[in-house]
Coordinates of C-alpha atoms in Angstrom, one line a residue:
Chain A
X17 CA -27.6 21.0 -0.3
X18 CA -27.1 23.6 2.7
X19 CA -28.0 20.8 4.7
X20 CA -24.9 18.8 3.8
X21 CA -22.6 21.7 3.5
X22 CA -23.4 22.1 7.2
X23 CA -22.5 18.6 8.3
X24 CA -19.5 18.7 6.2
X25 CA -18.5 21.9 8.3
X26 CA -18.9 20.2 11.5
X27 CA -17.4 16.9 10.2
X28 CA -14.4 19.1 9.6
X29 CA -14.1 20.8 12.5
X30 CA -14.5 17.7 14.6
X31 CA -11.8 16.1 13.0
X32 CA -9.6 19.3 13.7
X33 CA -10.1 19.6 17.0
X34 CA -9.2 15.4 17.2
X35 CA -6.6 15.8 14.8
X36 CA -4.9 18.9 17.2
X37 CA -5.1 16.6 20.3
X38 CA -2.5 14.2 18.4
X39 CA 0.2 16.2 16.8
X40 CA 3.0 13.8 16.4
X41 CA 0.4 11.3 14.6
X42 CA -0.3 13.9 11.8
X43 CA 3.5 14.9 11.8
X44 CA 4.6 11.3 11.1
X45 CA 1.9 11.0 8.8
X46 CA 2.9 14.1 6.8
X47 CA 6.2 13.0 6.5
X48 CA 5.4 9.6 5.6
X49 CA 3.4 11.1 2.5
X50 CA 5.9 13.2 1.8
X51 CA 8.9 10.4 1.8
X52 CA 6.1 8.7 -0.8
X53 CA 6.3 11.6 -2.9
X54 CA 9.9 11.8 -3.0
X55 CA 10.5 8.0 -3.4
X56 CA 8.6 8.5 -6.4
X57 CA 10.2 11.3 -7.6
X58 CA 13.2 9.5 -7.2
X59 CA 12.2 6.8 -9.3
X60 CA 10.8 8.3 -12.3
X61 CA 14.8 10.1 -12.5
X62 CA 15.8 6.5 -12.3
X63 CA 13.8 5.8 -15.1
X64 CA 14.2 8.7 -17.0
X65 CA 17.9 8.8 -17.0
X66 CA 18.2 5.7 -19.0
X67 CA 15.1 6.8 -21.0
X68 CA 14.3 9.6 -22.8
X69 CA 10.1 9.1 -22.7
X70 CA 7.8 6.4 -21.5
X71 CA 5.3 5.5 -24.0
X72 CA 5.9 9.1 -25.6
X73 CA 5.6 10.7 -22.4
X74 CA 8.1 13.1 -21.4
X75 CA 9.7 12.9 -17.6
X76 CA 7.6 16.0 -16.9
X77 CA 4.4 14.5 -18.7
X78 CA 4.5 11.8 -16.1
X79 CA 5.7 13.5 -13.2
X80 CA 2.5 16.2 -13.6
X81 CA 0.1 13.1 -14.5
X82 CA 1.2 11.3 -11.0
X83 CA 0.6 15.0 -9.2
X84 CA -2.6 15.0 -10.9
X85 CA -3.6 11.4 -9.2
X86 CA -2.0 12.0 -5.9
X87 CA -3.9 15.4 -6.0
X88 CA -6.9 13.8 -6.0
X89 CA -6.3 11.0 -3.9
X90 CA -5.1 13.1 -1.1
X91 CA -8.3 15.0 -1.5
X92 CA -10.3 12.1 -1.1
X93 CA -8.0 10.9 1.6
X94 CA -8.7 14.0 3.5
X95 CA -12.4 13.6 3.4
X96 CA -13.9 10.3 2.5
X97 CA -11.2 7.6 2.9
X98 CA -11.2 6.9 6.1
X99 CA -14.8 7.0 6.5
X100 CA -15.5 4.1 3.5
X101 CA -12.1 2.1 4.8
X102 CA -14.1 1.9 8.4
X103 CA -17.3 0.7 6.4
X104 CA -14.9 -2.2 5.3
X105 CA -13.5 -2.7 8.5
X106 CA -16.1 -2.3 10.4
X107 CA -19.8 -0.4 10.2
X108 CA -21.4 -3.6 9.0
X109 CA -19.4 -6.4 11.2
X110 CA -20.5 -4.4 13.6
X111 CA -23.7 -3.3 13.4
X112 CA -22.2 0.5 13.8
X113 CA -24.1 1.5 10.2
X114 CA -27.3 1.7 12.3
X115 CA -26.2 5.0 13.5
X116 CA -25.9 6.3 9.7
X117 CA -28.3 4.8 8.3
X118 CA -31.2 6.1 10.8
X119 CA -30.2 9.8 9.9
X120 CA -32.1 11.6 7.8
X121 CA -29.5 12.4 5.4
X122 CA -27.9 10.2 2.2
X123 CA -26.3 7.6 4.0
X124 CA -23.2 6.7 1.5
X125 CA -22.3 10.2 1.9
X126 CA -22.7 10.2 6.0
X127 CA -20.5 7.3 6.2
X128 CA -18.0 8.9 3.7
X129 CA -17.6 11.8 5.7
X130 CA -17.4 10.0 9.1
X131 CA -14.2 10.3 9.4
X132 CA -12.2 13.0 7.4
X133 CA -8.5 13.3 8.2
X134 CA -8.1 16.6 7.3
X135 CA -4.1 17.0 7.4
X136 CA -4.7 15.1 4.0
X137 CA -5.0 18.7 2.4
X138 CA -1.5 19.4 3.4
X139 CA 0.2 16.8 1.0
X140 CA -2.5 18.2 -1.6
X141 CA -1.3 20.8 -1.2
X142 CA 2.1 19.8 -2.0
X143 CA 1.6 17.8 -5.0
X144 CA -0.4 20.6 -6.9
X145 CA 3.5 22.5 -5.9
X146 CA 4.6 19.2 -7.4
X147 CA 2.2 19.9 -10.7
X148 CA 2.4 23.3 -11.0
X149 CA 6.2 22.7 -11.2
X150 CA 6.0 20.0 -13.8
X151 CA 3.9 21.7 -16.0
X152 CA 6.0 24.3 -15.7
X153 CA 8.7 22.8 -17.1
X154 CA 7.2 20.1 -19.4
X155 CA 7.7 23.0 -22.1
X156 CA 4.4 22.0 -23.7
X157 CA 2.1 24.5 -25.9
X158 CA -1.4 24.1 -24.0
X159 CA -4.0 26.2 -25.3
X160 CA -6.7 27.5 -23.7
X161 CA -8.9 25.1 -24.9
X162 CA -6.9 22.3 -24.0
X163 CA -6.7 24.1 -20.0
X164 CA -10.3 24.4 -19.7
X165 CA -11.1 20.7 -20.5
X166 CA -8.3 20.0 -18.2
X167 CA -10.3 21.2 -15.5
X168 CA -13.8 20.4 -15.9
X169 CA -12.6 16.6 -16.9
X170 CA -10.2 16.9 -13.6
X171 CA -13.4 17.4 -11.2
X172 CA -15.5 15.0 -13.4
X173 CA -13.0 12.3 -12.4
X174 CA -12.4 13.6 -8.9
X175 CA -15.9 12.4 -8.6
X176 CA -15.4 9.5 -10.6
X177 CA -12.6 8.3 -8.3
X178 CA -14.7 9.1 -5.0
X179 CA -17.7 6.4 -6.7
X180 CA -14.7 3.7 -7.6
X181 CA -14.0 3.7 -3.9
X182 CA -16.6 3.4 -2.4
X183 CA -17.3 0.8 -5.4
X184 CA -14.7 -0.9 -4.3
X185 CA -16.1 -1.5 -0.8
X186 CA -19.6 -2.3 -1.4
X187 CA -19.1 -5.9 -1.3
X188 CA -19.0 -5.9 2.4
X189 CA -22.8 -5.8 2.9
X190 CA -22.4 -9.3 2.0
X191 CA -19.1 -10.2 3.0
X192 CA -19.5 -8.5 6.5
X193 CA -15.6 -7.8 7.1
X194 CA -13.7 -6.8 3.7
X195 CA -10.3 -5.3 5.0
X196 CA -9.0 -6.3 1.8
X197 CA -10.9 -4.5 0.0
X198 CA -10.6 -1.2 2.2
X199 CA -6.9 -1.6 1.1
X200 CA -7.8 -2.1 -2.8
X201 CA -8.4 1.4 -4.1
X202 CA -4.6 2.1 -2.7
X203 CA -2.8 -0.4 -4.6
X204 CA -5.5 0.2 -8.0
X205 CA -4.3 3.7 -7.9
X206 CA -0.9 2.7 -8.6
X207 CA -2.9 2.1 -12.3
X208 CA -3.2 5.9 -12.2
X209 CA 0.3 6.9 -12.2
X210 CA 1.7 6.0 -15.4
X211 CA 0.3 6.8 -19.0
X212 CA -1.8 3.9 -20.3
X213 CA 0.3 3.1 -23.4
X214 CA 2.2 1.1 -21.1
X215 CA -0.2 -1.5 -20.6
X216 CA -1.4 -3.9 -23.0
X217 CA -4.6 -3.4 -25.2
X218 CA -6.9 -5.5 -22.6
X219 CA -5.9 -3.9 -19.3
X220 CA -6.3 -0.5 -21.2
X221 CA -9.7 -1.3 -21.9
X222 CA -10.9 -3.4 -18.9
X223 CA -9.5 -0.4 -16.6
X224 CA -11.1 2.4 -18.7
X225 CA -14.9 0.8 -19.5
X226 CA -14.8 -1.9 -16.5
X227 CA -13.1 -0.7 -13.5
X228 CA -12.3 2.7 -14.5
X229 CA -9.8 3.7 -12.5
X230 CA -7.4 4.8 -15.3
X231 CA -9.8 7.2 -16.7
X232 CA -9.0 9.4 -13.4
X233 CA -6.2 11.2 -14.2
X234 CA -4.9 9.9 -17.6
X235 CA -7.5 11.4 -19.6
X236 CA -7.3 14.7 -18.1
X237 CA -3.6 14.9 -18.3
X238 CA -4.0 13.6 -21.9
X239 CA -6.3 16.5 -22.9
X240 CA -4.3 19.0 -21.9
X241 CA -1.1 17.8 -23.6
X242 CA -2.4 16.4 -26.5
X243 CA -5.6 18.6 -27.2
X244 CA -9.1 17.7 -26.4
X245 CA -10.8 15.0 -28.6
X246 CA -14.7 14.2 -28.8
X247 CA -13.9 10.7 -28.1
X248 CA -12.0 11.2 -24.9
X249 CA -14.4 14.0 -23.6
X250 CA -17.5 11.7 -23.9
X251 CA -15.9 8.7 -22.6
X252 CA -14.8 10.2 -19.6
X253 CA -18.3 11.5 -19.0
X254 CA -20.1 8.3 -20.2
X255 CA -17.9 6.4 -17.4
X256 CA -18.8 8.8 -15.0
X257 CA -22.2 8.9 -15.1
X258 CA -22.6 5.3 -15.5
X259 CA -20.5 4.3 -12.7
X260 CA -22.3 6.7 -10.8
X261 CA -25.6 4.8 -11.2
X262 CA -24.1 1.7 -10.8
X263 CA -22.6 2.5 -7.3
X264 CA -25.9 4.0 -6.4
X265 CA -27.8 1.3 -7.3
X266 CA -25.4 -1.5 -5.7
X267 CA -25.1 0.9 -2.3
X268 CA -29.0 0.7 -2.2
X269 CA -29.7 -2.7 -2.8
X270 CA -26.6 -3.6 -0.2
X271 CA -28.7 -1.4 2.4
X272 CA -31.7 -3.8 1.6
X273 CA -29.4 -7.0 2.4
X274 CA -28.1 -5.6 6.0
X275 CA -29.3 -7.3 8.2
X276 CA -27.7 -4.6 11.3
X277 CA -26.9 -8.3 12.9
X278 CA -23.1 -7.6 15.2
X279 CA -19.9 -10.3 16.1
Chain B
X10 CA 5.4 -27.0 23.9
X11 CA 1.8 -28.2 23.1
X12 CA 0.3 -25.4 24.2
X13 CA 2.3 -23.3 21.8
X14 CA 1.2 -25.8 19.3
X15 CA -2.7 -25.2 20.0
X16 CA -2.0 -21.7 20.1
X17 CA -0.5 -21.5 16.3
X18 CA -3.1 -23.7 14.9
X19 CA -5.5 -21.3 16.8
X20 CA -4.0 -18.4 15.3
X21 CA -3.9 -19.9 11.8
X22 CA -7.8 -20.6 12.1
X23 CA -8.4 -17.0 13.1
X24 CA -6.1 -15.6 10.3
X25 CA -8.6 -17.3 7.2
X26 CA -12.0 -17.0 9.6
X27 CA -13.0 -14.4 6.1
X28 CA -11.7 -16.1 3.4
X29 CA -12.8 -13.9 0.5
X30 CA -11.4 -11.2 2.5
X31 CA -8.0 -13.1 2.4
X32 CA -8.3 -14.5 -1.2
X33 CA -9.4 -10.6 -2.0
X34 CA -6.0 -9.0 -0.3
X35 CA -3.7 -11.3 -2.1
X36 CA -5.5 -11.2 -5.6
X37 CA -5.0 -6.9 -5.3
X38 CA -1.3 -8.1 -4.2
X39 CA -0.6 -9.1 -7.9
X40 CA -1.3 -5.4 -8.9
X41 CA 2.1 -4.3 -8.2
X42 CA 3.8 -6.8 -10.3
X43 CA 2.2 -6.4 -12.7
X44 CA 2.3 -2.7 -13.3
X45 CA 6.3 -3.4 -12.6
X46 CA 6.0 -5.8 -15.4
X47 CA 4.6 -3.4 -17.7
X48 CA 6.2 -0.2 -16.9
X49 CA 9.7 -2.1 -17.1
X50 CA 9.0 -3.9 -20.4
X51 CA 7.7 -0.8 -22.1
X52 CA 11.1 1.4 -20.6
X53 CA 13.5 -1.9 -22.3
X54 CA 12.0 -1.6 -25.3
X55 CA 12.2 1.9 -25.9
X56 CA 15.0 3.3 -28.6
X57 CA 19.0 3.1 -27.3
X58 CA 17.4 1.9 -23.6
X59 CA 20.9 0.4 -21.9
X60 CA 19.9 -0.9 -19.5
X61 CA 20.3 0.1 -15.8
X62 CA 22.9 -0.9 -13.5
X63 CA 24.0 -4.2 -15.7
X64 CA 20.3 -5.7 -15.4
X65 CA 18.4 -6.6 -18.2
X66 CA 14.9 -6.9 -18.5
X67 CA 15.0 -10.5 -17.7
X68 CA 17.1 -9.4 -14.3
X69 CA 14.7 -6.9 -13.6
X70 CA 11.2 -8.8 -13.9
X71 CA 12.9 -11.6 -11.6
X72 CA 13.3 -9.2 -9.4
X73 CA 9.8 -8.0 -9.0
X74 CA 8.8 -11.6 -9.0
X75 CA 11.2 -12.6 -6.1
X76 CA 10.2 -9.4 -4.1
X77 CA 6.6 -10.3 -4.3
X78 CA 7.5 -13.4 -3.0
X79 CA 9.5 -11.8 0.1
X80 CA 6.9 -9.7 0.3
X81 CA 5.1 -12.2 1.5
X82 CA 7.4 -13.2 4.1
X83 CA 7.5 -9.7 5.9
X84 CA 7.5 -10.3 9.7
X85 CA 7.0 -6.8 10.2
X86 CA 3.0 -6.1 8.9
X87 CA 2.5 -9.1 11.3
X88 CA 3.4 -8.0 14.6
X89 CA 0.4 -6.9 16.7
X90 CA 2.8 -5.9 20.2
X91 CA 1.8 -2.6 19.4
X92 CA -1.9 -3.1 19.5
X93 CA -1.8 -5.3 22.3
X94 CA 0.1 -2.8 24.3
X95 CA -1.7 0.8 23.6
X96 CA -5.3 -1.4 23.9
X97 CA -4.6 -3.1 27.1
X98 CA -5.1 -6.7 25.4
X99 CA -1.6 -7.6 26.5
X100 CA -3.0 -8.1 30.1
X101 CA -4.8 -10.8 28.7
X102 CA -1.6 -12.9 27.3
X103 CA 0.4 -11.5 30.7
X104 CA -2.0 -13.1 33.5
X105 CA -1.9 -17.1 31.3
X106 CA 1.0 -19.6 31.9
X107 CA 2.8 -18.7 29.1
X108 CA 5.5 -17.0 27.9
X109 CA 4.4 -13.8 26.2
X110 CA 6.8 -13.4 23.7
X111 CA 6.5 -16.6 22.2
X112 CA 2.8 -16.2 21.9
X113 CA 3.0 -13.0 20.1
X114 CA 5.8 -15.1 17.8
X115 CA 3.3 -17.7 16.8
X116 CA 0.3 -15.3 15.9
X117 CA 3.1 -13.5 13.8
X118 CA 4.2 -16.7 12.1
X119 CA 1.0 -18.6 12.1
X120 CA -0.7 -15.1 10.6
X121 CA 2.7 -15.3 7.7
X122 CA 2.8 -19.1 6.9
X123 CA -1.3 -19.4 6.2
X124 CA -0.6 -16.0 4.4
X125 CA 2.1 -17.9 2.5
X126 CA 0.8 -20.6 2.0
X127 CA -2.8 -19.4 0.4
X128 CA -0.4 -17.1 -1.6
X129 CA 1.5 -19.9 -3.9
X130 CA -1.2 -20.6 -6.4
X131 CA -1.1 -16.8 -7.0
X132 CA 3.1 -16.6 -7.6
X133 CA 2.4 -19.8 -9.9
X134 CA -0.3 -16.9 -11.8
X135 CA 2.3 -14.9 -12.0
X136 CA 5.0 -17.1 -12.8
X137 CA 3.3 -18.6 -15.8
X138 CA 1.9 -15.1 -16.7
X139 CA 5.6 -13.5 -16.4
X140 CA 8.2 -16.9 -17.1
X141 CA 9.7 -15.8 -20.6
X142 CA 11.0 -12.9 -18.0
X143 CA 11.6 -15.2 -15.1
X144 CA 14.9 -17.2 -14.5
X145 CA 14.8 -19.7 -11.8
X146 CA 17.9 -19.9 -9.7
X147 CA 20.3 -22.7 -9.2
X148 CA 20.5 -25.2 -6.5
X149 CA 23.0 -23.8 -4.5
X150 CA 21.5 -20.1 -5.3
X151 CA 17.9 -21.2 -4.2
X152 CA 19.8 -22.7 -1.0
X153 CA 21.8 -19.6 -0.3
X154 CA 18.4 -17.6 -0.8
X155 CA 16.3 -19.7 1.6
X156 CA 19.0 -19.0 4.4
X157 CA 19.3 -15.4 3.8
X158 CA 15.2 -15.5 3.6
X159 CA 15.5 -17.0 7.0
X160 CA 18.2 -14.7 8.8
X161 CA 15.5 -11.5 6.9
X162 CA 12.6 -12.6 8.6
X163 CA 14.1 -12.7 12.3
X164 CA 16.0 -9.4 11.3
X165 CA 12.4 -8.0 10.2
X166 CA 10.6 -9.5 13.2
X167 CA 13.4 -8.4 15.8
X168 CA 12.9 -4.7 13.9
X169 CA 9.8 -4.9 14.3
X170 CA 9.3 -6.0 18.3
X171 CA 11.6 -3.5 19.3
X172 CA 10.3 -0.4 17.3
X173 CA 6.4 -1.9 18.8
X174 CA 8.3 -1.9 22.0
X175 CA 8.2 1.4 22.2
X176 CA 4.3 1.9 22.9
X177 CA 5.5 0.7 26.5
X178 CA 6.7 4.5 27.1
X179 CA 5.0 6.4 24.2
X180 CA 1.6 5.3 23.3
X181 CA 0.5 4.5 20.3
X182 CA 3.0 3.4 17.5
X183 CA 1.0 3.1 14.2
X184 CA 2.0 6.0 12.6
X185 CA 5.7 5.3 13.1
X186 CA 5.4 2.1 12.4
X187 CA 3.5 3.3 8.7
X188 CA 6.4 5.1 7.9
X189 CA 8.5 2.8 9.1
X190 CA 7.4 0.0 7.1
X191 CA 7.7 2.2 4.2
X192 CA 11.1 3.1 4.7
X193 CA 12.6 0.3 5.2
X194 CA 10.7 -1.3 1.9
X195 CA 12.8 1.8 0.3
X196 CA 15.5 1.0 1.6
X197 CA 15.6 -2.3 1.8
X198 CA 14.8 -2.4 -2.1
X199 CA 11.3 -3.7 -2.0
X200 CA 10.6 -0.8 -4.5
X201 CA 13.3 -1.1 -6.6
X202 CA 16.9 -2.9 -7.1
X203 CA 19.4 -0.8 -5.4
X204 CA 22.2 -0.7 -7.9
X205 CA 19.5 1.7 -9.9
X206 CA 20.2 4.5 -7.4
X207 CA 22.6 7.1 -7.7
X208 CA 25.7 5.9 -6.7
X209 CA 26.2 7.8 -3.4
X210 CA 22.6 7.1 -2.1
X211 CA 23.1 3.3 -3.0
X212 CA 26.4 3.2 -1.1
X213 CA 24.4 4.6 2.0
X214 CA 21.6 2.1 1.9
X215 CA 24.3 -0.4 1.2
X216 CA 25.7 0.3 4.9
X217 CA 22.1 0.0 6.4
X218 CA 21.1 -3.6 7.6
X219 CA 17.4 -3.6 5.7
X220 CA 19.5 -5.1 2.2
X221 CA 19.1 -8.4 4.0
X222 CA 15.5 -8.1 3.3
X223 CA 14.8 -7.6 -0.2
X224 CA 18.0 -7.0 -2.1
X225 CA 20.3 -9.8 -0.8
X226 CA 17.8 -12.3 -1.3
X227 CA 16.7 -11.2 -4.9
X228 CA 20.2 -10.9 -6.2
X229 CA 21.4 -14.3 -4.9
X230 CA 18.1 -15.9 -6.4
X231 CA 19.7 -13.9 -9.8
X232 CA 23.1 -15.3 -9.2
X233 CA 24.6 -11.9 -8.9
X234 CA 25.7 -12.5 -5.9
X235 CA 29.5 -14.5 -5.2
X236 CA 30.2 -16.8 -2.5
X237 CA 31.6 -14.7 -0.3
X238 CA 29.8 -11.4 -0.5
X239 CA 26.7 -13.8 0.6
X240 CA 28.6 -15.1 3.6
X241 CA 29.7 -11.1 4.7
X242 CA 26.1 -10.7 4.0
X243 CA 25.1 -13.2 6.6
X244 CA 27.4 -12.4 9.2
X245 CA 26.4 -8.1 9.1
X246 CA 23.2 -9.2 9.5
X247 CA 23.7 -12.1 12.3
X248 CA 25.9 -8.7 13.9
X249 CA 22.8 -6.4 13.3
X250 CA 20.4 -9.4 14.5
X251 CA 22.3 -9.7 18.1
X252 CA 22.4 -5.6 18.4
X253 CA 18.3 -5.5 17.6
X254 CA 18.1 -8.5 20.1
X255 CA 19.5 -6.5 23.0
X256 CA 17.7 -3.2 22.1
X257 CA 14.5 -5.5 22.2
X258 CA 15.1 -7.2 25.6
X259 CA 16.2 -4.0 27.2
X260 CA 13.0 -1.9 26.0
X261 CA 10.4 -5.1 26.7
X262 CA 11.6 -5.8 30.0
X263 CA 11.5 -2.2 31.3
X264 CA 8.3 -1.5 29.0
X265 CA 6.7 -4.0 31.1
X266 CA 7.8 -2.4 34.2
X267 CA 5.6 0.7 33.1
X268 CA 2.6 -1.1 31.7
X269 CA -0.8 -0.1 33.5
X270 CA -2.8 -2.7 31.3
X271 CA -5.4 0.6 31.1
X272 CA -5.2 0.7 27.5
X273 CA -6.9 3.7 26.2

């Protein structure tokens, strides 16, 4: 564990000191997150002012369930997305996994971490603003109950999302370049933004129990507005665990296929 | 003229050399449809819902399904001057008998039209998925649209080439051209129609050129669109095309003038 902590440290402060070398990059990036945040903002009035609730979700309700997800996207953006969207792109085209796979350390997490882009915290930053705010003012009775499940079921499925990405990209050991698939986790998040009532009775359960990227920050959200239930507790840590073995398993028997052979 | 030829098809045959990968990127392209799909028919059929901006539900998923289609059509995620210019490839195109421009045109188009073309049985998924909520336009509309499709796609590829032009004298573009991309998307209605925002802000993104793009198009495919407002249409953007053209020249042909070829 130290081990990794350590890495993580100096994976950090490498990207730092690149990141302070190109200051205008992570400016226009900032804003460019920022302008998404607003657009959305902006949208959900749109939808709101000729609506008074979305599948008996409250303007609020929503707005704090898309800070949740952009929360924990950004956090993943700032440490692991860039590292598993060059894995797609291109650590096995390459033959460039070689390097992480002759460490002696886990390599899915080496190549995670490859390239963290740390300025990522920054809009994190600003959406848990953006939730704090929403909360706030969504005027609902949470007890203390309903807080605590919040949280521990919001770090189950931060974890949960971080195994759907890199899920997402695992194909590449056979497909050698999958740029479409680096790109897939950002337009399945948009899944994550709204509450699942929207979506008919088969989408709701193929993206809870088959590709479970609505269980990230619904079910969370969902606890703490409308009280913990057994049902939602266990399923969002059946899907976790499960879909953490899966990914495991597919990870290690994609290792076994590469072949380390570069175009 | 040939060469230009050989150098399309050559493009086209590099654009689908990972054809899962291709299939894979359009199949995840659906996704955003189709939450618009959902999200809008739940909000219409919600108690006392009016409405927004005089569409119905019917005018709202045609929408989505014509901007998916334009979507399609966007010049500007196709454009590669950038990359040539900050990684030095652009040497390679300068030192061969042909015009540079036109080369970096037909990887563009030929990168577009294969996109396009592998694209259709996906917009008939959709089509057949969605077409209770789906009007089809009529002939003169889908006429009117096809023009103003054309005139959008040289607006979005001069917009493009000139903003890329700018590597010449400051490096690397992609981050501008991220936030770019999204902004005009925004703005050009890609997101949403523009009659659903706020009065004041809609009358500003009215005045900007990037309507061409998305919401000119989607509302003559709707027929919401007269005559006469589509021919004003044309001509700001044929005004707005000539003003990008100059821009373009002007920053390509001094760019040039400062290109080392070093890359980075």
């Amino acid at each position: 564990m130290k081990k990794y902590l350590k890495i993580m440290w100096t994976v950090i402060r490498n990207a730092y000191i690149r990141d302070s070398k190109i200051p205008g990059f992570v400016f226009v990036s900032l804003i460019t997150s920022m302008l998404e945040i607003v657009i959305t903002i902006v949208f959900f009035d749109i939808i709101f002012s000729a609506s008074e609730s979305i599948a008996g979700w409250t303007f609020y309700q929503v707005l704090f369930l898309y800070a949740l997800a952009k929360t924990i996207t950004s956090f993943h953006s700032a440490l692991t997305k860039n590292g598993i969207q060059a894995m797609a792109h291109s650590y096995v085209r390459l033959g460039e996994l070689d390097f992480y796979l002759t460490k002696p350390i886990d390599s899915m997490f080496l190549v995670s971490v490859s390239k963290p882009k740390i300025y990522s915290f920054v809009s994190m930053l600003l959406t848990i603003g953006l939730g704090t705010y929403a909360l706030i003012h969504s005027g609902t009775n949470f007890g203390l109950l309903g807080m605590i499940w919040f949280v521990i079921l919001a770090l189950t499925t931060t974890l949960l999302y971080y195994y759907i990405e890199v899920l997402t990209i695992i194909p590449t050991f056979w497909l050698l370049q999958a740029w479409s698939l680096a790109d897939a986790i950002n337009k399945l998040q948009q899944f994550m933004r709204y509450p699942n009532g929207i979506f008919s009775r088969a989408i709701r359960y193929g993206l809870t129990f088959i590709f479970p990227i609505m269980v990230v920050a619904y079910y969370p959200v969902k606890v703490l507005f409308h009280g913990p239930t057994f049902s939602d507790i266990i399923t969002v840590f059946a899907v976790t665990t499960a879909f953490i073995l899966i990914t495991r398993y597919l990870w290690r028997l994609g290792e076994r296929s590469y072949s380390s052979a570069s175009s | 003229m040939k060469k230009y030829f050989s150098y399309f098809i050559s493009s086209w045959k590099s654009c689908t050399a990972y054809k899962v990968d291709y299939f894979l990127n359009f199949l995840f392209s659906l996704v955003f449809f189709f939450i618009s799909f959902a999200l809008w028919k739940t909000i219409y059929g919600g108690e006392g819902f009016q409405g927004i901006g005089g569409y119905s539900l019917v005018s709202t998923i045609t929408y989505y399904f014509v901007t998916n289609i334009i979507f399609r059509l966007d010049l500007g995620v196709s454009v590669w001057l950038n990359n040539d210019i900050w990684s030095g490839y652009l040497t390679n195109d300068l030192v061969r008998p042909w015009n540079v421009k036109i080369v970096e045109n037909m990887f563009a188009f030929a990168n577009l039209f294969v996109g396009f073309v592998i694209y259709i049985p996906f917009l008939i998924i959709i089509y057949f998925a969605a077409h209770q909520y789906i009007v089809l336009p009529t002939s003169p509309d889908l006429l009117y649209f096809i023009v103003t499709l054309i005139i959008g796609l040289v607006f979005s590829g001069l917009f493009a080439f000139t903003l890329q032009s700018l590597a010449f004298y400051f490096g690397d573009q992609d981050a501008n051209i991220e936030l770019s991309n999204y902004l005009v998307m925004i703005l050009a209605g890609g997101m949403f129609p523009l009659i659903f925002l706020p009065e004041k802000i809609a009358h500003i993104f009215n005045a900007l050129p990037f309507k061409i793009l998305f919401d000119v198009p989607a509302n003559i495919w709707l027929g919401k669109m007269a005559w006469p407002q589509i021919l004003h249409s044309w001509i700001e953007a044929g005004i707005w095309i000539v003003v990008m053209y100059v821009i373009f020249t002007f920053l390509y042909k001094n760019g040039l003038k400062r290109y080392t070829g070093t890359g980075r």
